[in-house]
CSV table of C-alpha atoms and ligand atoms in Angstrom, one decimal:
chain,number,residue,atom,x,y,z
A,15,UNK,CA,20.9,103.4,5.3
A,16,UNK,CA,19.4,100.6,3.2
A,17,UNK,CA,18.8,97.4,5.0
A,18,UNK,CA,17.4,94.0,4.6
A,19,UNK,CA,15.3,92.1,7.2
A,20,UNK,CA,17.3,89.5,8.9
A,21,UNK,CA,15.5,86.1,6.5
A,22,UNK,CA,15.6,88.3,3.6
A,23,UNK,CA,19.3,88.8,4.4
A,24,UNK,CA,20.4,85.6,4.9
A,25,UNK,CA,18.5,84.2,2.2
A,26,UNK,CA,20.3,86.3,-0.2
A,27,UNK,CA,23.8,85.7,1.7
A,28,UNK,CA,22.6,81.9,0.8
A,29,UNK,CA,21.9,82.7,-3.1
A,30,UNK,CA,25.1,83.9,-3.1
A,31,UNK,CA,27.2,80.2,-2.9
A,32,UNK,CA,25.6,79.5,-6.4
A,33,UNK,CA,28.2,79.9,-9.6
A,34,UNK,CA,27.9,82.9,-10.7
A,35,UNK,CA,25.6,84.8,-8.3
A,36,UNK,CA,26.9,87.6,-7.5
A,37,UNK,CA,24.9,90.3,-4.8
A,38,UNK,CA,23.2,92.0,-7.1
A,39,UNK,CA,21.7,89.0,-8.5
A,40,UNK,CA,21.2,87.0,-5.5
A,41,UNK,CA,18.8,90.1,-4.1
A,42,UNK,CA,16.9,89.8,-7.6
A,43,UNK,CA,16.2,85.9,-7.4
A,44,UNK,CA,15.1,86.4,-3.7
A,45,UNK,CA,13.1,89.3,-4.6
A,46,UNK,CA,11.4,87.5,-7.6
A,47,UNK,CA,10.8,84.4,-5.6
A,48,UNK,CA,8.9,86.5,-2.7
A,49,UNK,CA,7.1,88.5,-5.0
A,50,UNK,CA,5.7,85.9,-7.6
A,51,UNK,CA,6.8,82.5,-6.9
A,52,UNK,CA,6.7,81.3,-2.6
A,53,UNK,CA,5.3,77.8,-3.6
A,54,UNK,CA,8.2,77.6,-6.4
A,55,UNK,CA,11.2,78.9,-3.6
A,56,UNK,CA,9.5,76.4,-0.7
A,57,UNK,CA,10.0,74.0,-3.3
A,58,UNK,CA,13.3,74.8,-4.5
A,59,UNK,CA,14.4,74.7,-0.7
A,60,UNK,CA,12.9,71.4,-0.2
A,61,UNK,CA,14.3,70.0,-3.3
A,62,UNK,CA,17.9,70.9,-2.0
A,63,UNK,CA,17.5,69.5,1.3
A,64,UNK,CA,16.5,66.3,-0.4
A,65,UNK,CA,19.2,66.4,-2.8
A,66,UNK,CA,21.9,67.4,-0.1
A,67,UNK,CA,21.2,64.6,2.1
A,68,UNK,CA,20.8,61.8,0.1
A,69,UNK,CA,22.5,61.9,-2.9
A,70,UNK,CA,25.6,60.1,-2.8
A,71,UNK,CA,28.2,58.5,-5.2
A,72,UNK,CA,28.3,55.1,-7.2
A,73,UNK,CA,30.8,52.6,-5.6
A,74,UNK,CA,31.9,52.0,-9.1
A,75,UNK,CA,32.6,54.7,-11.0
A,76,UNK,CA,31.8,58.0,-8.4
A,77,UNK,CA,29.5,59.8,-10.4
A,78,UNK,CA,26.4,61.3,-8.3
A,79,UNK,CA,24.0,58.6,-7.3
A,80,UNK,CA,21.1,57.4,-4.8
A,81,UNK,CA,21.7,54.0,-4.8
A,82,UNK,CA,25.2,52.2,-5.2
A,83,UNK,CA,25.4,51.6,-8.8
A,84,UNK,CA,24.6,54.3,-11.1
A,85,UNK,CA,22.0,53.5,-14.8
A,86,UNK,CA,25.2,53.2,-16.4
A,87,UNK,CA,27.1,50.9,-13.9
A,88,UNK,CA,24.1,48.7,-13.7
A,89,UNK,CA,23.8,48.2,-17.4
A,90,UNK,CA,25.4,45.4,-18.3
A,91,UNK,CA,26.0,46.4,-22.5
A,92,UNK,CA,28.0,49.3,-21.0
A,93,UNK,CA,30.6,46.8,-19.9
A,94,UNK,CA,30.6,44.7,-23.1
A,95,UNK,CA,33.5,46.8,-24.9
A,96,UNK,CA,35.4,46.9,-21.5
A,97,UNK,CA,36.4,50.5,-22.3
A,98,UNK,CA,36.6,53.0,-18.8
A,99,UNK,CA,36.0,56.7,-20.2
A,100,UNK,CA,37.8,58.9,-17.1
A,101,UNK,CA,36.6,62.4,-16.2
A,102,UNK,CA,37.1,65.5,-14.2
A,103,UNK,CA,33.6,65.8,-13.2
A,104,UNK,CA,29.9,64.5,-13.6
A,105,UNK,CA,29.0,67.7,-15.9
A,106,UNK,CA,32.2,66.7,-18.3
A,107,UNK,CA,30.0,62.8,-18.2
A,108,UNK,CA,27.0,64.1,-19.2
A,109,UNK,CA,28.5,66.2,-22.2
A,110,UNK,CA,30.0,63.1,-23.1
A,111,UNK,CA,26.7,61.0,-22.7
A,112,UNK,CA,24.6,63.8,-25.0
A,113,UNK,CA,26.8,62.9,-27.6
A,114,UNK,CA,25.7,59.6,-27.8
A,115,UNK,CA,29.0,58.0,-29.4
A,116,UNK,CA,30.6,56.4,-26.1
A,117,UNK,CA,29.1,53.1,-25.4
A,118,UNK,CA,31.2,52.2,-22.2
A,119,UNK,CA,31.7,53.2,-18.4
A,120,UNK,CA,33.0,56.0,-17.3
A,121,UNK,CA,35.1,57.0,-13.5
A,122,UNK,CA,34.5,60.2,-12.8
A,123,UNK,CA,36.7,61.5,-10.5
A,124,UNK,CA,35.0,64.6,-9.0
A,125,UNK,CA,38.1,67.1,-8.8
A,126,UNK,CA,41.7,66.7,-10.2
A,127,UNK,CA,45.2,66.2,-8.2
A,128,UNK,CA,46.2,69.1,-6.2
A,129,UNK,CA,48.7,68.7,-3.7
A,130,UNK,CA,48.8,72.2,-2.9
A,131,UNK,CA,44.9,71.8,-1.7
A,132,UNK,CA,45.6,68.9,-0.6
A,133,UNK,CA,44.2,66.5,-3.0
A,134,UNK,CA,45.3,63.6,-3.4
A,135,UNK,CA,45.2,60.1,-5.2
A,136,UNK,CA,42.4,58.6,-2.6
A,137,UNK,CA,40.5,62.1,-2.7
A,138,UNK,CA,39.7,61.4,-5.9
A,139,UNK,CA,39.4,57.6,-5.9
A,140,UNK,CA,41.7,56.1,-7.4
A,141,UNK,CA,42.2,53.4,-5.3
A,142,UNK,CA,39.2,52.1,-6.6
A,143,UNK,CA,39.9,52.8,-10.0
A,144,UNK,CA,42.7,50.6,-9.5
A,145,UNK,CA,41.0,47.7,-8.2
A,146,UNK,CA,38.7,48.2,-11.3
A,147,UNK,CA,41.4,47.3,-14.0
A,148,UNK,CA,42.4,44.8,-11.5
A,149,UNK,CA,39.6,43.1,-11.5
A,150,UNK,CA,37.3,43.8,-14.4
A,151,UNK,CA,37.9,43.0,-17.5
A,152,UNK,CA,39.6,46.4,-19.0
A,153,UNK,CA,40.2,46.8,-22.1
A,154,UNK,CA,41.2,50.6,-22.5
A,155,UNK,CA,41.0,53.3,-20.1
A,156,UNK,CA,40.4,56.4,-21.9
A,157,UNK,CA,41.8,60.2,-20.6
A,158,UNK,CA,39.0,62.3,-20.7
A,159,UNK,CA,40.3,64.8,-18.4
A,160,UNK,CA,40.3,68.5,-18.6
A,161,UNK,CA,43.8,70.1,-20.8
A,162,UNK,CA,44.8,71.9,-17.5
A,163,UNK,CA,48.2,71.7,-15.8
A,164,UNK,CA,46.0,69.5,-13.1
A,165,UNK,CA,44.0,67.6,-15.6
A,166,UNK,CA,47.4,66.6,-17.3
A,167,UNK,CA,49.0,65.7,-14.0
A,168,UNK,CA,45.8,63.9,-13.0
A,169,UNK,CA,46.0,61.6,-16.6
A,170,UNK,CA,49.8,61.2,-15.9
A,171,UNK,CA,49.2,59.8,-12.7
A,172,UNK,CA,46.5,57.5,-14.1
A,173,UNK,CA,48.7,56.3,-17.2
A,174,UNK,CA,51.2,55.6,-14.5
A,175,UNK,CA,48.5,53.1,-12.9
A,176,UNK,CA,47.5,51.7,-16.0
A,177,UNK,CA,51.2,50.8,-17.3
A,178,UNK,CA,51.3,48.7,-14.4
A,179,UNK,CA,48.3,46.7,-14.8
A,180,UNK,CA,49.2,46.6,-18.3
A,181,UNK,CA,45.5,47.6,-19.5
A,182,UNK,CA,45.9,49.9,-22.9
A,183,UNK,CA,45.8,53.9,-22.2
A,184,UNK,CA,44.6,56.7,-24.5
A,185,UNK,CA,43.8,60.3,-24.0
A,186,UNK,CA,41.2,62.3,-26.4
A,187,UNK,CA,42.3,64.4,-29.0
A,188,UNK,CA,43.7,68.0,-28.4
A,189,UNK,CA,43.3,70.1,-31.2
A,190,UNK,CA,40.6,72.4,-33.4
A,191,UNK,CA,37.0,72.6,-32.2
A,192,UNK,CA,34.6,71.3,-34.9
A,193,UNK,CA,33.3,74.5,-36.7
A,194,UNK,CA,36.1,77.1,-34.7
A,195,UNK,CA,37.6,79.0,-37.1
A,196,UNK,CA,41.3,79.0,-37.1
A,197,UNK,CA,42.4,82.5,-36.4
A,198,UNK,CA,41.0,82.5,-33.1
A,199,UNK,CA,42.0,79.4,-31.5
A,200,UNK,CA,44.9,80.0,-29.5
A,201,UNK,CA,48.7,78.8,-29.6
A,202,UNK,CA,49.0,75.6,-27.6
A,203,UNK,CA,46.0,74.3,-29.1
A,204,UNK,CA,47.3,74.9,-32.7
A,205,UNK,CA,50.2,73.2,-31.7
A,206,UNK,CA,48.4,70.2,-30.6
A,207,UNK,CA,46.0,70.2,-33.5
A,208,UNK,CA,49.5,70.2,-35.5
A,209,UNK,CA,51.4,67.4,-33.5
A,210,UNK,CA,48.4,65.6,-33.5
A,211,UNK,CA,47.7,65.3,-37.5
A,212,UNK,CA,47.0,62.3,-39.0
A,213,UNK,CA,46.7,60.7,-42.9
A,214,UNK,CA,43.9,62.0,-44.5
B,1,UNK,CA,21.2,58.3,-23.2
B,2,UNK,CA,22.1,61.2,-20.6
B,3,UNK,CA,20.2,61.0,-18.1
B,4,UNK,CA,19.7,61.8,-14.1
B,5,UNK,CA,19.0,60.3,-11.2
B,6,UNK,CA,15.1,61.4,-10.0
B,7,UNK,CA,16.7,63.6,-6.4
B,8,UNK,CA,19.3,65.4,-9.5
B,9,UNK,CA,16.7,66.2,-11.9
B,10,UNK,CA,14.1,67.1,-9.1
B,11,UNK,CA,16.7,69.9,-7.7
B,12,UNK,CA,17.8,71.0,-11.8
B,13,UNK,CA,14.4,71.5,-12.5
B,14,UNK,CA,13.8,73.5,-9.0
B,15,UNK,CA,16.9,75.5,-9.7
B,16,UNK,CA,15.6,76.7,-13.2
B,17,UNK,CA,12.6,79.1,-11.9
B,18,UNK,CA,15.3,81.4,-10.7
B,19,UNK,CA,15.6,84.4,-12.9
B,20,UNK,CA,17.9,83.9,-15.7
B,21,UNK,CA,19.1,80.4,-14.7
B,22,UNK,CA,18.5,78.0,-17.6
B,23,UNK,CA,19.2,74.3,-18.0
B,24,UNK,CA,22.8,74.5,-19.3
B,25,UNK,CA,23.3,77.1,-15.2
B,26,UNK,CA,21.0,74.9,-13.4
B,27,UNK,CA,22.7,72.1,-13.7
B,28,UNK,CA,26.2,74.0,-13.2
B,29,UNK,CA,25.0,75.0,-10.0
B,30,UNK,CA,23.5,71.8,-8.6
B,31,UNK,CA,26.8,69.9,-9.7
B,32,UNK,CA,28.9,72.6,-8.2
B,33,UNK,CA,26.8,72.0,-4.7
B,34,UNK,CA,27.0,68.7,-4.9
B,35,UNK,CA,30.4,68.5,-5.2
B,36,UNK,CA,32.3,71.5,-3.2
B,37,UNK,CA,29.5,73.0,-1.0
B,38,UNK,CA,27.0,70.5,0.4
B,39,UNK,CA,26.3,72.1,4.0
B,40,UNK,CA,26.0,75.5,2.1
B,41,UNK,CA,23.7,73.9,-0.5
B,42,UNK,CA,21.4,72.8,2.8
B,43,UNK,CA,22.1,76.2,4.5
B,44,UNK,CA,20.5,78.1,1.2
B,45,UNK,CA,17.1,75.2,1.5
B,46,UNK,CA,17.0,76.2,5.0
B,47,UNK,CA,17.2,79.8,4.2
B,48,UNK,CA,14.8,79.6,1.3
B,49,UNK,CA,11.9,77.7,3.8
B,50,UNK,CA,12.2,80.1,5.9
B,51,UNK,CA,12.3,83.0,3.8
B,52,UNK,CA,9.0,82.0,1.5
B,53,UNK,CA,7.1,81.0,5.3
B,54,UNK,CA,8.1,84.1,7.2
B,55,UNK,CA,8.7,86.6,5.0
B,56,UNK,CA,5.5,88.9,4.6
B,57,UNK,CA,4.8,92.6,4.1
B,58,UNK,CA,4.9,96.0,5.6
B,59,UNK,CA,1.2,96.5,6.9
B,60,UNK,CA,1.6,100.2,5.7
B,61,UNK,CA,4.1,100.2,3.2
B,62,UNK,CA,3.9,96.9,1.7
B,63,UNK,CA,7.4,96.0,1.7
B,64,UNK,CA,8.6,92.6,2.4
B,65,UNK,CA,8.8,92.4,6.2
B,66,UNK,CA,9.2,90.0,9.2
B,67,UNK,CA,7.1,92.4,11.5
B,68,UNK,CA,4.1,94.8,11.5
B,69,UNK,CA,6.0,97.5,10.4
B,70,UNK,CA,9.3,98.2,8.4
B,71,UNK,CA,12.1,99.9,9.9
B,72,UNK,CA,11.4,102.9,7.8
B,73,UNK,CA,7.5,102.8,8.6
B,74,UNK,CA,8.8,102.6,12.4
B,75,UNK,CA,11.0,105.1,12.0
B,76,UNK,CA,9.3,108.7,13.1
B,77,UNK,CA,12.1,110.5,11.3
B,78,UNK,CA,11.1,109.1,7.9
B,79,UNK,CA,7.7,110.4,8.0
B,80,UNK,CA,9.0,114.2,9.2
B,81,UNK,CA,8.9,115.7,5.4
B,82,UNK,CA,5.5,113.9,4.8
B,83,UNK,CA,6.6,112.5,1.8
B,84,UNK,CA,5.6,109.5,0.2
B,85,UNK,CA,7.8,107.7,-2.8
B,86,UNK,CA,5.4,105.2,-4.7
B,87,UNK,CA,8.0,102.2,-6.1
B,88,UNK,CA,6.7,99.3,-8.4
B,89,UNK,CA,9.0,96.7,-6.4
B,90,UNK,CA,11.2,96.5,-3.5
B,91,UNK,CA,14.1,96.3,-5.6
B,92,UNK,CA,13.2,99.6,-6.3
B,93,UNK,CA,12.9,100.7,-3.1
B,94,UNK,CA,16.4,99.6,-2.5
B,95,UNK,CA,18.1,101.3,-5.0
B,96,UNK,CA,16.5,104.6,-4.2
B,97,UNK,CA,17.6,103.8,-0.9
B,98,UNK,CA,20.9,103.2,-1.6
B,99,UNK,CA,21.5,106.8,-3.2
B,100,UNK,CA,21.2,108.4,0.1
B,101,UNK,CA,18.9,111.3,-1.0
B,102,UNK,CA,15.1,110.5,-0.2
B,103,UNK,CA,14.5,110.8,3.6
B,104,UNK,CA,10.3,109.7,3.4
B,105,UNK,CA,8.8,107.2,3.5
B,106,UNK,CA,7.8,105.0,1.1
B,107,UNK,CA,4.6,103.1,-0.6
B,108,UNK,CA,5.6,99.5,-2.5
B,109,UNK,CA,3.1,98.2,-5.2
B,110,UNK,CA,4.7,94.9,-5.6
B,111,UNK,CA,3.7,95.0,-9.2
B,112,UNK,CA,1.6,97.2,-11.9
B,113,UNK,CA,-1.9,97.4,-12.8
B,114,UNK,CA,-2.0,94.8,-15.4
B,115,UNK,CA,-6.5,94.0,-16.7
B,116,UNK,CA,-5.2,91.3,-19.0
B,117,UNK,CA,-3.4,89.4,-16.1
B,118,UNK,CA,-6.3,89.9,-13.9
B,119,UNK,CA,-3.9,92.5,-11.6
B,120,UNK,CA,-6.3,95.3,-10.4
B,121,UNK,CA,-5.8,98.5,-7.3
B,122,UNK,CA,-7.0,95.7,-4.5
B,123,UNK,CA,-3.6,93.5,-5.4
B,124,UNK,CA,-1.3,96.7,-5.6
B,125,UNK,CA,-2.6,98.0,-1.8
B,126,UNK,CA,-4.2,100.8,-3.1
B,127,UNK,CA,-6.9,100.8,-0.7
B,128,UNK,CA,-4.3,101.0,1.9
B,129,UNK,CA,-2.4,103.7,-0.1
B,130,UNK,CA,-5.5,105.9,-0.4
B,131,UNK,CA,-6.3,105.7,3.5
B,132,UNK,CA,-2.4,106.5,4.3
B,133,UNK,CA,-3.3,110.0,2.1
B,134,UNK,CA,-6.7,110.5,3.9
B,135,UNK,CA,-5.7,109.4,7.6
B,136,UNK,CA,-2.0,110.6,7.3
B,137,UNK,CA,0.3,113.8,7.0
B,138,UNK,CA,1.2,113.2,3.4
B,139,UNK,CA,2.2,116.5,2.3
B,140,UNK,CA,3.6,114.9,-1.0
B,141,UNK,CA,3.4,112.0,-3.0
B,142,UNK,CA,6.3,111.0,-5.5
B,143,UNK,CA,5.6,108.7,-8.1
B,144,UNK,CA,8.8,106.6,-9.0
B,145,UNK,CA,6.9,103.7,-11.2
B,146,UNK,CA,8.8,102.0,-14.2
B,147,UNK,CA,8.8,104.3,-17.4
B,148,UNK,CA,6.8,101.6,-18.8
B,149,UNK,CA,3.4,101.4,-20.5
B,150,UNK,CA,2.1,99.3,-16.8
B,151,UNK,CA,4.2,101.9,-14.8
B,152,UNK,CA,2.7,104.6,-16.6
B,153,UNK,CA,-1.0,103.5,-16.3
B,154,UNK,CA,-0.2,102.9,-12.8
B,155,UNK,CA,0.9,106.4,-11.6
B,156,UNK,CA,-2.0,107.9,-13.5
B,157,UNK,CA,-4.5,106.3,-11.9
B,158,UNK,CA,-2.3,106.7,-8.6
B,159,UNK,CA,-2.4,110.3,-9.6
B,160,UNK,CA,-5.9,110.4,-9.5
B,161,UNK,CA,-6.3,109.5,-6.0
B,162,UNK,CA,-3.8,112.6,-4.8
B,163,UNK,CA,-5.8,114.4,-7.0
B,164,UNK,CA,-9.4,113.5,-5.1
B,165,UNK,CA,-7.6,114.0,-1.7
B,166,UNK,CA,-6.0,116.9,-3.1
B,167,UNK,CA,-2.1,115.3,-1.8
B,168,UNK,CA,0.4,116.9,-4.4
B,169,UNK,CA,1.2,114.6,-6.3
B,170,UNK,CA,5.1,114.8,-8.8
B,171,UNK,CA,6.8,112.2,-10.8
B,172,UNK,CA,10.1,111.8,-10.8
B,173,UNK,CA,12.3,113.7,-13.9
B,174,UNK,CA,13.0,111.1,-17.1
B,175,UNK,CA,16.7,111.2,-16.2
B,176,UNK,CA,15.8,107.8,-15.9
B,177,UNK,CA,16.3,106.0,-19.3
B,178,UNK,CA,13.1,105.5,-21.1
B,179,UNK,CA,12.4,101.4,-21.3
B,180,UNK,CA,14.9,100.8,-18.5
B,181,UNK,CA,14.1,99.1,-15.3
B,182,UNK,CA,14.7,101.4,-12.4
B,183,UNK,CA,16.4,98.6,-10.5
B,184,UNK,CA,19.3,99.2,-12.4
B,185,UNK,CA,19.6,102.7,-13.1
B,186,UNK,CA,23.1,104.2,-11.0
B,187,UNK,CA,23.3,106.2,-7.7
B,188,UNK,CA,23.7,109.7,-9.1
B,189,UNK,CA,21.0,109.0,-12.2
B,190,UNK,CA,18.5,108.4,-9.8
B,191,UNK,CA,19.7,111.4,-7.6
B,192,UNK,CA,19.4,113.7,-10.1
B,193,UNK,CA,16.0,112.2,-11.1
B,194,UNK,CA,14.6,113.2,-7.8
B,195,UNK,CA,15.7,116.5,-7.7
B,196,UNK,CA,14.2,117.1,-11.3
B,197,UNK,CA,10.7,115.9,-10.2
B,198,UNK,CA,7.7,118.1,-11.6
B,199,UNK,CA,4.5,118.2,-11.0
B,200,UNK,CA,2.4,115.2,-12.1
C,308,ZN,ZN1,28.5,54.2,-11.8
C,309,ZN,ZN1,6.8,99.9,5.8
């Protein structure tokens, strides 16, 4: 019977929590790593530790941090247009930020409402969204959340809250992706794209 | 501009010498940590520092190992036949393993003779191959190298030795698909390549 060593084992059991790493993969990336690259794994395993430990959140707007306000939190021309871009997650942030076109703050809220996993409003902070158009000076909250049965319940939830405080509330367009071709984009998308025209 | 914090960007970049994880995956997977699976994020650094420190090699094999010896090299029933399969890698010791059909012992060159990147028969454990075939039983020696232009080179000049110590010496048959890698070759291929083997 083929067997690994106890380390080698668990280390591949470890690989295997990644996205996408399957067992046939995780034994390949251990296997590399031992064979050509021990000061690049060591490193790898130190740079995790670090990163487990002391990364945290910014009190403001949630997205990963090491100090309590995030570059973008602690910048004060990001707060000039008073515009709050929400999001599902820090990766949806930064695909926002490479395009360069959004000038305010964001709140990312690290997950979406799911009552069934038990997820709820505080889970994903809203309370402190809250206190934000409360107390800031808001001018729009923009939904930037994923077009998913949770992301829609999430933005409802959040128009909800921003009805109350009376700050304005948009959600980004649903429709064709820039350079798609129309024959492959599916149904519900069409028929956003379609409700969703404008002048031209 | 998108940017991230120094601990983020120190465990993207670590995450990227992985095979086949790019920038676009790396940062998937540290996000994906971060958020959902902390404590397993830690478990895999804790893993990985132990793995690169205490992992080493097979004293007579050369496969990686915790101990002296392997539990195949340890094992007196693998070295019954006197047979000896020569693999470029332990992945390819694995998958040979995992067909169930070889019942030696094996010999792990952690690599190819390569002049141009300075690899030579010191690095492979040659030295140590060519004493197994003086000081042990060795009544054959299979040669399951890559069928690649390194792998190639590699079992000729491995052939030589048998041929000075007069061990037979076979390669096994090219049911093996020529350029492949035999890491990924299936169960019954590789069977059937053994029981092809010809003289070398
Ligand atoms: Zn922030
Ligand atoms: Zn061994």
């Amino acid at each position: 019977m083929s067997r690994h060593t106890p380390l080698l084992q668990q280390l591949i059991d470890a690989l295997r929590i990644l996205p996408g790493v399957g067992p046939k993969s995780a034994q390949r990336m251990a296997f590399s790593l031992l064979e050509r690259n021990r000061e690049g794994g060591a490193h790898l395993g130190a740079a995790l530790n670090a990163a487990m430990a002391k990364i945290g959140h910014c009190q403001q707007c949630r997205t990963f941090c090491e100090s309590d306000l995030c570059h973008i939190c602690a910048d004060p021309s990001r707060a000039q247009d008073g515009i709050i871009c929400v999001v599902g997650s820090a990766a949806d942030q930064m695909a926002i930020e490479q395009t360069g076109q959004f000038k305010g703050r964001y709140f990312v809220l690290q997950g979406y409402l799911s009552p069934l996993d038990g997820i709820g409003p505080q889970d994903l902070g809203l309370d402190i969204l809250s206190n934000t158009l409360a107390k800031h000076n808001v001018t729009e909250l923009i939904l930037a959340t994923n077009p998913t049965v949770e992301g829609d319940a999430t933005a409802f939830y959040i128009a909800e809250l921003c009805n109350k405080q009376q700050v304005k509330v948009s959600r980004i367009a649903q429709g064709i992706p820039v350079g798609g071709e129309l024959e492959f984009v599916d149904g519900t998308t069409l028929s956003h794209a379609f409700s969703g025209r404008k002048a031209f």
